[in-house]
CSV table of C-alpha atoms and ligand atoms in Angstrom, one decimal:
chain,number,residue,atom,x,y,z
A,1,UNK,CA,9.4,34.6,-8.4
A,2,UNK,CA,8.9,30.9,-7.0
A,3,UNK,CA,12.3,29.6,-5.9
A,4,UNK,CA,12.4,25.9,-4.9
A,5,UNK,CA,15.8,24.9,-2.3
A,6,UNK,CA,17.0,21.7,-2.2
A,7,UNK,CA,18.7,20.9,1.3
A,8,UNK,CA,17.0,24.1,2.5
A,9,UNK,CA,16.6,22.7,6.0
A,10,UNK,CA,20.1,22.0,6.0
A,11,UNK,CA,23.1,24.5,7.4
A,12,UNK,CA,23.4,26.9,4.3
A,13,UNK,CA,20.1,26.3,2.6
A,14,UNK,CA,18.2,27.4,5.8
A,15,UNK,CA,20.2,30.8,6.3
A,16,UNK,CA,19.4,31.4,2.5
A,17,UNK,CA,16.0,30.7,3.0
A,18,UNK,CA,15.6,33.7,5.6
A,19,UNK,CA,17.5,36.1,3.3
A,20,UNK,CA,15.1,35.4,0.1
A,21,UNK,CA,12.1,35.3,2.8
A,22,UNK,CA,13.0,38.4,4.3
A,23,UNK,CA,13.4,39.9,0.2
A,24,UNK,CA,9.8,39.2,-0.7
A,25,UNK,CA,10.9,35.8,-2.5
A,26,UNK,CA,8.3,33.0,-2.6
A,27,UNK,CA,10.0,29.8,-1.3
A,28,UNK,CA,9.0,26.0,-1.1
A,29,UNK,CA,11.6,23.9,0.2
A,30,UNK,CA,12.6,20.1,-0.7
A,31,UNK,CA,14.9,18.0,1.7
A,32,UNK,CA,15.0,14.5,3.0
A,33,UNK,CA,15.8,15.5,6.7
A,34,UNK,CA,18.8,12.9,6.5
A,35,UNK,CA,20.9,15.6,8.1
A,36,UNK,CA,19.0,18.3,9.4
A,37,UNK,CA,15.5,18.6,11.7
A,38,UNK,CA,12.2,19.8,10.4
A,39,UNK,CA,12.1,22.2,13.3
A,40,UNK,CA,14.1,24.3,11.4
A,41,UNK,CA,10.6,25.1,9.5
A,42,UNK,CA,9.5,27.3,12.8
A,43,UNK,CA,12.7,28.7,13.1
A,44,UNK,CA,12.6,29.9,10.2
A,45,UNK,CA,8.8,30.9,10.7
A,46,UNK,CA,10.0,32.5,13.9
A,47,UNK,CA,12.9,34.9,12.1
A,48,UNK,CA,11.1,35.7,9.2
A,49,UNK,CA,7.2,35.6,9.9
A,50,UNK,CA,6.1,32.9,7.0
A,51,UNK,CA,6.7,28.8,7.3
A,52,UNK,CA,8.1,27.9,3.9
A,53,UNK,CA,5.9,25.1,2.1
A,54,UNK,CA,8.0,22.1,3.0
A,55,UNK,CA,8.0,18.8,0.7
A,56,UNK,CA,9.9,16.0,2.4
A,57,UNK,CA,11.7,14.0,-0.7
A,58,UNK,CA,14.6,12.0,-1.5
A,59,UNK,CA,16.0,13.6,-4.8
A,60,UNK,CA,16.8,10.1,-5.6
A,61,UNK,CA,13.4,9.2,-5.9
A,62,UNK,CA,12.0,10.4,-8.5
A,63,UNK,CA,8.2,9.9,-8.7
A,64,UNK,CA,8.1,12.1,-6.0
A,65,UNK,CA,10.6,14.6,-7.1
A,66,UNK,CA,8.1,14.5,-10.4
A,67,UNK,CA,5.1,15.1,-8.6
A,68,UNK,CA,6.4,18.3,-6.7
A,69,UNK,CA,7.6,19.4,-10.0
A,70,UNK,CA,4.4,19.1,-11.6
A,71,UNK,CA,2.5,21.0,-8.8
A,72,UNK,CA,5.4,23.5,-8.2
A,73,UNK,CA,5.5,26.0,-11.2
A,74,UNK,CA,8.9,27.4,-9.8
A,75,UNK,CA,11.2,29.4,-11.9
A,76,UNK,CA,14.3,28.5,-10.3
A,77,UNK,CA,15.8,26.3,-8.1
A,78,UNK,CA,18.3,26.5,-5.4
A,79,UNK,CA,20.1,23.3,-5.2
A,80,UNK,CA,22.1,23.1,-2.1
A,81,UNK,CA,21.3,19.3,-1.4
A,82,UNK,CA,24.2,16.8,-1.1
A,83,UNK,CA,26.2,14.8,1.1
A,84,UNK,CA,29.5,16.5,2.6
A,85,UNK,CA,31.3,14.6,4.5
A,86,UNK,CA,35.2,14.2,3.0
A,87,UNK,CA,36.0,11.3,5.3
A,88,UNK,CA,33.0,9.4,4.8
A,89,UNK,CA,33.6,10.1,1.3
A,90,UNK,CA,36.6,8.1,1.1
A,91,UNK,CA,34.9,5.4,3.0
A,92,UNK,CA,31.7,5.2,1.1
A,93,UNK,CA,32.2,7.0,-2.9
A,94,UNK,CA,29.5,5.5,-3.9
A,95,UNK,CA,27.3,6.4,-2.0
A,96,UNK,CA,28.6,10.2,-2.9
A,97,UNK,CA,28.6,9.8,-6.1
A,98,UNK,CA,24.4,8.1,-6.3
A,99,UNK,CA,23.3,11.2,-4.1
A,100,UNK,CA,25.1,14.2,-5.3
A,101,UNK,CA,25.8,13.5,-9.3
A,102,UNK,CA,22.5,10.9,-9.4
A,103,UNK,CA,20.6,13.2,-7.6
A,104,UNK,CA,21.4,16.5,-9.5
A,105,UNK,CA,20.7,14.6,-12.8
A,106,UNK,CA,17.4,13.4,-11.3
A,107,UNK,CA,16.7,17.3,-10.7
A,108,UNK,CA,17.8,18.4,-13.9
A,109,UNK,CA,15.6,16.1,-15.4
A,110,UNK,CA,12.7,17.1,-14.2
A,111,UNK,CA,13.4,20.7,-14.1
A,112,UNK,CA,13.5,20.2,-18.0
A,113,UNK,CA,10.8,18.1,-18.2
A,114,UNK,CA,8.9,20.9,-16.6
A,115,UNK,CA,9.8,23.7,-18.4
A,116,UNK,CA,12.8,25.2,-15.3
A,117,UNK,CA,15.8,26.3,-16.7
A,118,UNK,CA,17.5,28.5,-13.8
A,119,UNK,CA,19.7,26.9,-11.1
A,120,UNK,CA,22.2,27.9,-9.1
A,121,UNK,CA,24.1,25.5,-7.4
A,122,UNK,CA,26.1,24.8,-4.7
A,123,UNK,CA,29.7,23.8,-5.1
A,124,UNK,CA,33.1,24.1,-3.4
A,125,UNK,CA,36.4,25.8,-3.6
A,126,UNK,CA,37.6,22.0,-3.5
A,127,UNK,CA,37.6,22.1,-7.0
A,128,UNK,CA,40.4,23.8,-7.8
A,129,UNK,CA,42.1,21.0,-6.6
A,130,UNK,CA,46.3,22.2,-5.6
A,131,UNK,CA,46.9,25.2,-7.6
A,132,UNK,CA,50.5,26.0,-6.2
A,133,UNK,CA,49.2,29.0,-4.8
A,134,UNK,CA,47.2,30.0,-2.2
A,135,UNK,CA,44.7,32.8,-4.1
A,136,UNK,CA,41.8,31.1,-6.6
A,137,UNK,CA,40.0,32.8,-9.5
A,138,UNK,CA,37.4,31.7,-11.4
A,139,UNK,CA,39.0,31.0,-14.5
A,140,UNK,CA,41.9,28.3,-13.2
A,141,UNK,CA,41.2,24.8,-14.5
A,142,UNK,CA,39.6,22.6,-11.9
A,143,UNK,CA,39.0,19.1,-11.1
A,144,UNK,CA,43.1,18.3,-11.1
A,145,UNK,CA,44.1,16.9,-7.8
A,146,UNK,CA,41.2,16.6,-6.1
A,147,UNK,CA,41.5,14.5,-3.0
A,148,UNK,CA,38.1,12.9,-1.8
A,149,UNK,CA,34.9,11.7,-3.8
A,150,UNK,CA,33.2,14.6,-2.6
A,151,UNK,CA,35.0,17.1,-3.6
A,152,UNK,CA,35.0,15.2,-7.4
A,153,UNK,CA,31.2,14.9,-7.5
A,154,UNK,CA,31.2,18.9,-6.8
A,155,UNK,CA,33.6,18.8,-9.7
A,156,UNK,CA,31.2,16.5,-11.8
A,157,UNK,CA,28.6,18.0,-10.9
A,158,UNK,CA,29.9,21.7,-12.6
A,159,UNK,CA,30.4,19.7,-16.1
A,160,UNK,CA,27.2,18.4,-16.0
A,161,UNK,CA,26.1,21.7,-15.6
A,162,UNK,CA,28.1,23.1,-18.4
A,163,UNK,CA,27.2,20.5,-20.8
A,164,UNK,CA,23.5,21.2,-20.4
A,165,UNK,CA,24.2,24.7,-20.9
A,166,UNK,CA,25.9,23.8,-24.1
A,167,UNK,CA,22.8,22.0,-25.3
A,168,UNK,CA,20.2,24.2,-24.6
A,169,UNK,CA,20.6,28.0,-25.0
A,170,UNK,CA,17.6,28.8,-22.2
A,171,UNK,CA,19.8,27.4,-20.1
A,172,UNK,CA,21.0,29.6,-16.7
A,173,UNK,CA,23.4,28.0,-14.3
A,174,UNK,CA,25.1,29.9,-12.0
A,175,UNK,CA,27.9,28.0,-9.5
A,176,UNK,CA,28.8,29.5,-6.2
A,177,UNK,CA,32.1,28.2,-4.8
A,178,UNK,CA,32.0,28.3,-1.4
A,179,UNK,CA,35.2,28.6,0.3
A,180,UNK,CA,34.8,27.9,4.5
A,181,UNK,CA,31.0,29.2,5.9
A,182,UNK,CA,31.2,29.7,9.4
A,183,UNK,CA,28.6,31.2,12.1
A,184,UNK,CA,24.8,31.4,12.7
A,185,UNK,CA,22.0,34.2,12.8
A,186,UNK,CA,22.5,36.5,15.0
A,187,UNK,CA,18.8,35.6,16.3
A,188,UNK,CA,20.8,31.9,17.8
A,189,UNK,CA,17.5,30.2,16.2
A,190,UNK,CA,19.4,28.7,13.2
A,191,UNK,CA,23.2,27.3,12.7
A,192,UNK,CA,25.4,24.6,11.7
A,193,UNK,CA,23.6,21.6,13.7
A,194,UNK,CA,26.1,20.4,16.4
A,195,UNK,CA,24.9,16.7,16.5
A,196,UNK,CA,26.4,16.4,12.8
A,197,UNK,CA,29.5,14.7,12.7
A,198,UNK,CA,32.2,16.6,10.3
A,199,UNK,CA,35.4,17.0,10.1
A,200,UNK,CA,35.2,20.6,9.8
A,201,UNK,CA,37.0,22.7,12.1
A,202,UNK,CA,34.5,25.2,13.7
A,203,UNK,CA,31.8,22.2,14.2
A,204,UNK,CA,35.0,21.2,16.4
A,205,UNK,CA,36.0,24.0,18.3
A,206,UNK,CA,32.2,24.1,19.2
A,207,UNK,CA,31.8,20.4,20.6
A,208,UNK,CA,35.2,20.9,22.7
A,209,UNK,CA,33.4,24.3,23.6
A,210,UNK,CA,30.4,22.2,25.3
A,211,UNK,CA,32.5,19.5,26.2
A,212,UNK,CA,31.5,16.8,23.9
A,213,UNK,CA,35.0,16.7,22.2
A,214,UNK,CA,38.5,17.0,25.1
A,215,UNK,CA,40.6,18.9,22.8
A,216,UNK,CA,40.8,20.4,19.3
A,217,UNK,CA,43.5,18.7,17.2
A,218,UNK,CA,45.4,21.5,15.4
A,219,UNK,CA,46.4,19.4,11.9
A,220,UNK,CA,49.8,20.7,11.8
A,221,UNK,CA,51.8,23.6,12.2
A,222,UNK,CA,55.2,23.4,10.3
A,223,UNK,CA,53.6,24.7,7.2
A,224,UNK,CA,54.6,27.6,5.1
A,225,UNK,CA,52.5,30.3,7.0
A,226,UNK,CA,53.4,32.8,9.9
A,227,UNK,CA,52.2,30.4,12.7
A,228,UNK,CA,52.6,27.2,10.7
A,229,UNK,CA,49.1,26.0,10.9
A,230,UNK,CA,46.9,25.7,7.6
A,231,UNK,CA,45.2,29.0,6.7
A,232,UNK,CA,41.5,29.1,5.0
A,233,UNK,CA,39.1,31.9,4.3
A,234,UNK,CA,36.3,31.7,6.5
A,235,UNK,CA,32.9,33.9,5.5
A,236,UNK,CA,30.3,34.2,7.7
A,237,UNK,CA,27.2,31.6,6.5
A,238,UNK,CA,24.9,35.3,6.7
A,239,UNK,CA,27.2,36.9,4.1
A,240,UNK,CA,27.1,33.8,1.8
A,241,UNK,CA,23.1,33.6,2.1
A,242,UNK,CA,23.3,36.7,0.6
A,243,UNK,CA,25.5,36.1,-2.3
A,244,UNK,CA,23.1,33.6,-3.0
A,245,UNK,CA,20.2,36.7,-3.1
A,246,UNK,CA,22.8,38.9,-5.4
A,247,UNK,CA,23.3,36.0,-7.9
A,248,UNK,CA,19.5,35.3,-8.6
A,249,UNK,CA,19.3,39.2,-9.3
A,250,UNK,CA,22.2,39.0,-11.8
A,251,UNK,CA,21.1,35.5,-14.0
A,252,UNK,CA,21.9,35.1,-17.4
A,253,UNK,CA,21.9,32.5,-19.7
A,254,UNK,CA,24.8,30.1,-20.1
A,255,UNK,CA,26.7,29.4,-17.3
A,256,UNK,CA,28.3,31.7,-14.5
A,257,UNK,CA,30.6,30.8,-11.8
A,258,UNK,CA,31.8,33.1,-8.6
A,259,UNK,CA,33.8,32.0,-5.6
A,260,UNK,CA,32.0,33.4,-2.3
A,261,UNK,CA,34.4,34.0,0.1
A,262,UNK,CA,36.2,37.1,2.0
A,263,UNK,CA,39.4,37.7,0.1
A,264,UNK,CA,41.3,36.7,3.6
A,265,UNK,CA,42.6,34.0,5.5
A,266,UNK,CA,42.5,33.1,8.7
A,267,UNK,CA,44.7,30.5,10.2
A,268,UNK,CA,43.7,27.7,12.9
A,269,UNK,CA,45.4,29.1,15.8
A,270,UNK,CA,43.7,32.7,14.9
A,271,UNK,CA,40.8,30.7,15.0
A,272,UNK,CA,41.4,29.2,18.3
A,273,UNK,CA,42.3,33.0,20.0
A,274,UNK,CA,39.5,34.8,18.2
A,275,UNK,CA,36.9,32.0,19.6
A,276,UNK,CA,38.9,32.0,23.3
A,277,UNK,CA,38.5,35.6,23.0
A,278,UNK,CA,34.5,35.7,22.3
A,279,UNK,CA,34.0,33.2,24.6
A,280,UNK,CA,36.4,34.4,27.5
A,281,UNK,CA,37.1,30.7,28.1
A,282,UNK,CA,40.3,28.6,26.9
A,283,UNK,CA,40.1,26.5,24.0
A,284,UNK,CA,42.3,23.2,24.5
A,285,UNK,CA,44.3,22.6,21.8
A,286,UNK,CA,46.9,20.1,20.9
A,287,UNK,CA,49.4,20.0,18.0
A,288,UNK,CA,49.5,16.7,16.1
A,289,UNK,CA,50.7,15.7,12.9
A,290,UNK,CA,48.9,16.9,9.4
A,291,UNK,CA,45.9,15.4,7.5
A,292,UNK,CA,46.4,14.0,4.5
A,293,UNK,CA,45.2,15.7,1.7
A,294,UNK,CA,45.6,19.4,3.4
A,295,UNK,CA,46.6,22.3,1.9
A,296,UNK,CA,48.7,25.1,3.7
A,297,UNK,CA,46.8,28.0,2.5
A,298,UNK,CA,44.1,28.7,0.2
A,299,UNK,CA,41.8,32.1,-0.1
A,300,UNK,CA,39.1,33.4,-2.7
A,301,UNK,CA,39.5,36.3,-4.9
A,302,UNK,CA,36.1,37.7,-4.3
A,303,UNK,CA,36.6,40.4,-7.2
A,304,UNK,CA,34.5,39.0,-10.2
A,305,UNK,CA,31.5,38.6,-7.6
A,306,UNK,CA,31.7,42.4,-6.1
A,307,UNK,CA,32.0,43.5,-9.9
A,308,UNK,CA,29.3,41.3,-11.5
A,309,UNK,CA,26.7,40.4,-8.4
A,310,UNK,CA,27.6,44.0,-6.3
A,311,UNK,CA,28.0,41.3,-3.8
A,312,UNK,CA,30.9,42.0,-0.8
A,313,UNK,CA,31.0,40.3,2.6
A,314,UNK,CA,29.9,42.6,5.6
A,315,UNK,CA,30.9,40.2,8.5
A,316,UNK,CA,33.7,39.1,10.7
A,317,UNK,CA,35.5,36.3,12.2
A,318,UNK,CA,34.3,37.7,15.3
A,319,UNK,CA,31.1,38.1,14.3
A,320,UNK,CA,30.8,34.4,13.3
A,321,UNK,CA,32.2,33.4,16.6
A,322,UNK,CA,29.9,35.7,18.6
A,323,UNK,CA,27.1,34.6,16.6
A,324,UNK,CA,28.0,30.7,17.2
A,325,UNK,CA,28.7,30.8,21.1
A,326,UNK,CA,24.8,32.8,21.1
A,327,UNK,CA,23.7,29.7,19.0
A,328,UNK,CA,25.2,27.3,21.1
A,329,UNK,CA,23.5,28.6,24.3
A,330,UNK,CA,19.9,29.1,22.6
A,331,UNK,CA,20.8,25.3,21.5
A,332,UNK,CA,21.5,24.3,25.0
A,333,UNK,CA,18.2,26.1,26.4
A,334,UNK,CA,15.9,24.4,23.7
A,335,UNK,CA,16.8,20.8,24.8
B,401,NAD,P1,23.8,20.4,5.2
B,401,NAD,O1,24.2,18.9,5.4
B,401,NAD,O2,23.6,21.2,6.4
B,401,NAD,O3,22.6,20.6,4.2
B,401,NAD,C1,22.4,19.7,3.1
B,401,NAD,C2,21.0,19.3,3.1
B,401,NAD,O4,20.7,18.4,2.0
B,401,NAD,C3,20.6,18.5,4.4
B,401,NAD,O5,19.5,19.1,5.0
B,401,NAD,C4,20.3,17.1,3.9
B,401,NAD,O6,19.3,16.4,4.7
B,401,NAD,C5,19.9,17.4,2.5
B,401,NAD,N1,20.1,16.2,1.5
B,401,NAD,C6,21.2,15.5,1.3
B,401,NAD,N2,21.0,14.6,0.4
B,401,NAD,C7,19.7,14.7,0.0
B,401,NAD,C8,18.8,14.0,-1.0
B,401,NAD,N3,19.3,13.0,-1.7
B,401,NAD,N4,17.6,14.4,-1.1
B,401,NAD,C9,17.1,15.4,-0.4
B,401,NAD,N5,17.8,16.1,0.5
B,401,NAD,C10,19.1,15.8,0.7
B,401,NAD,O7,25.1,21.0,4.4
B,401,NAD,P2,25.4,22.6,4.2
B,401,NAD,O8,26.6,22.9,4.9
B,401,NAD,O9,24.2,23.4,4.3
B,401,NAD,O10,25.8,22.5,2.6
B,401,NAD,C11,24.9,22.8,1.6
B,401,NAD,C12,25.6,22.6,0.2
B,401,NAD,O11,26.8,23.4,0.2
B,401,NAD,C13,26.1,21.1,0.0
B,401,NAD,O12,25.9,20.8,-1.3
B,401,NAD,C14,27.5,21.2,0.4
B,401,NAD,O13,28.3,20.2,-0.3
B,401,NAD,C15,27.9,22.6,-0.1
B,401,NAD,N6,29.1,23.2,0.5
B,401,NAD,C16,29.2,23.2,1.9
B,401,NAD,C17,30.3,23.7,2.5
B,401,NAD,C18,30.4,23.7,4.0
B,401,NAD,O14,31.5,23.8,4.5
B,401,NAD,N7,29.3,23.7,4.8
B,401,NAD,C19,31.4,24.1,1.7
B,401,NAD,C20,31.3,24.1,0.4
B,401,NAD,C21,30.1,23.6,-0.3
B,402,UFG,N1,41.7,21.6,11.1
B,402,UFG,C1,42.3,21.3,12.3
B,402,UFG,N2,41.7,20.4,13.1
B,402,UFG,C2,40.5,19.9,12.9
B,402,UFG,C3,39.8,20.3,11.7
B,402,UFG,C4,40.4,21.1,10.8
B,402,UFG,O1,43.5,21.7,12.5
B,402,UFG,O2,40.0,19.1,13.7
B,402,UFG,C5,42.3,22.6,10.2
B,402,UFG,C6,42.6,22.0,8.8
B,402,UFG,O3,43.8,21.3,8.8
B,402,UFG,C7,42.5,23.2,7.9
B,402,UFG,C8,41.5,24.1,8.6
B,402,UFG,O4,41.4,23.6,9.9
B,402,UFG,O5,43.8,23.9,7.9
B,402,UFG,C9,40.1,24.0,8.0
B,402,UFG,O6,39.7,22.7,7.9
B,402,UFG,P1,38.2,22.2,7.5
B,402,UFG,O7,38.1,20.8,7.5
B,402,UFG,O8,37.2,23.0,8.3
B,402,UFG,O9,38.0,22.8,6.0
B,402,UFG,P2,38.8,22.5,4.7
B,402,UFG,O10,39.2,23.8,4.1
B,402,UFG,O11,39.9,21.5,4.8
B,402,UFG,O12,37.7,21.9,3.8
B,402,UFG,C10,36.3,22.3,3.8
B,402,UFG,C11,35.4,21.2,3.3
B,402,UFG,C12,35.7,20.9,1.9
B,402,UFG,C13,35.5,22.2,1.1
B,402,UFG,C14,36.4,23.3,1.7
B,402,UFG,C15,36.1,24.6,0.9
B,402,UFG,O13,35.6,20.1,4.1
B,402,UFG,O14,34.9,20.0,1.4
B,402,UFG,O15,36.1,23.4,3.0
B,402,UFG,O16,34.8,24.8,0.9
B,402,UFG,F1,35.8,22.0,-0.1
């Protein structure tokens, strides 16, 4: 099977890429490096053994999106590629809304016009917007209270899907809501980039790590949780390559949706103490007031994907934060 990854030099795509390598897949990869290095190409060579074919392309422009269709004879794609940023969001919409919703039409378009009629896509457990309680399943209506243009062009993005399904029964989407990935490989060779600039908290708790950033900012901690800062479920970026593995083995037609996560969460203070604790330093902290837009606690149920995909998550939070502190230092010794 010829897979084809959008963003697959990015964070998630490039931990997915070593998983279907290391299966036997066949994998090209599409990405327009506008936040993440083509060096992940021999890190990936180095891991696994094979250099994926690389096309460098803007999914936005689509003569070449058409010619790497035409010469690609893939069966499925992989379509991780989007911009994430939730502040820059706000700032810039449109610019979300052109490169994540134009861009996935632009791919669905030529998947169709060549004959490709499996994706699986990447989306968000921002789309179930503010449920009123803190555990999500599938089936809860989504796209209500949604606070940033990202998070609505993930949302978009889903009923686009579902409406192609609709018209055409060869159709096979399947949507992975991703609640928080966190870590590297184990090998330090691949991980979350530190020179991006997200809002996230882990990319945080690294750059105060190294120095770059004084102090973490702990958004809050008078809400409804036993320390009173916000609680999220955190899954190891390893684990959630390999739901990505389980849910190309289980395709069907129509549409398919599965939240990858843990089934736990983890609050930011935990955080802060399980990272001091791999790292045997002190994490600064401060307490200040909370973001706008936050919620207090949210976690996956993971149970339709261990019943459907056999799919359960293997790794810890300290795994994650052992496997980031040996990514930072293997970062530190490359430059
Ligand atoms: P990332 O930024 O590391 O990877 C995305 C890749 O897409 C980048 O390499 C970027 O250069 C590429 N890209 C963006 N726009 C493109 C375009 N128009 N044409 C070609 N390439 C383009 O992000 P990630 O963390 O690996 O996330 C992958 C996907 O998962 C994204 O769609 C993201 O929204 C989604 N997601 C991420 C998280 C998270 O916390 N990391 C959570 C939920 C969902
Ligand atoms: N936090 C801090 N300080 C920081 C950054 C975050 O205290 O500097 C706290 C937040 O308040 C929250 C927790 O850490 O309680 C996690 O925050 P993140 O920004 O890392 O993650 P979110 O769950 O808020 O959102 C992220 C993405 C969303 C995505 C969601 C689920 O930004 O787009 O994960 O996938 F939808």
């Amino acid at each position: 099977m010829k897979i084809l990854l959008t963003g697959g030099t990015g964070y998630i795509g490039s931990h997915t890429a070593v998983e279907l390598i290391e299966r036997g897949y066949d994998i090209e990869i599409l990405d327009n490096l506008f936040n993440s290095k083509i060096t992940v190409l021999d890190d990936i060579e180095k891991i696994t053994g094979v250099k994926p074919v690389f096309h460098k392309a803007d999914l936005l422009d689509i003569p070449a999106m058409d010619e790497i269709f035409r010469n690609g004879g893939f069966d499925l794609v992989i379509h991780f590629a989007g911009l994430k940023a939730v502040g820059e969001s706000v700032e810039k919409p449109l610019k979300y809304y052109e490169n994540n919703v134009g861009g996935t039409i632009n791919l669905l378009k030529c998947m169709k016009k060549y004959g490709v009629d499996r994706i699986i896509f990447s989306s968000s457990a921002t789309v179930y917007g503010d449920q009123g309680v803190a555990e999500l399943t599938e089936e809860m209506q989504t796209g209500v209270g949604i606070t940033n243009p990202y998070g609505e062009t993930k949302h978009v993005i889903e009923e686009i899907l579902k409406d192609v399904a609709e018209a055409d029964e060869k159709f096979e989407a399947t949507i992975l809501r991703y609640f928080n990935p966190v870590g590297a490989h184990k090998s330090g060779l691949i991980g979350e980039d530190p020179n991006d600039i997200p809002n996230n908290l882990m990319p945080i708790i690294m750059k105060v790590s190294t120095g770059e950033i004084k102090e973490l900012s702990v958004y809050g901690n008078d809400y409804d949780t036993p320390d009173g800062t916000g609680m999220r479920d955190y899954i190891h970026v390893v684990d959630l390559a390999k739901g990505h593995v389980a849910a190309i083995e289980k395709m069907k037609p129509g549409i398919s949706i599965y939240n990858l996560g843990t089934g736990k969460a983890t609050s930011v203070l935990e955080m802060v103490t399980a990272f001091e604790k791999a790292s045997g330093t002190k994490l600064p902290y401060k307490v200040v007031g909370r973001r706008a837009g936050d919620l207090a606690k949210i976690f996956a149920n993971p149970k339709k994907a261990r019943e459907e995909l056999e799919w359960v998550t293997e790794l810890t939070i300290e795994d994650a934060m052992n496997d980031t502190i040996n990514y930072l230092k293997c970062f530190a010794e490359k430059k």
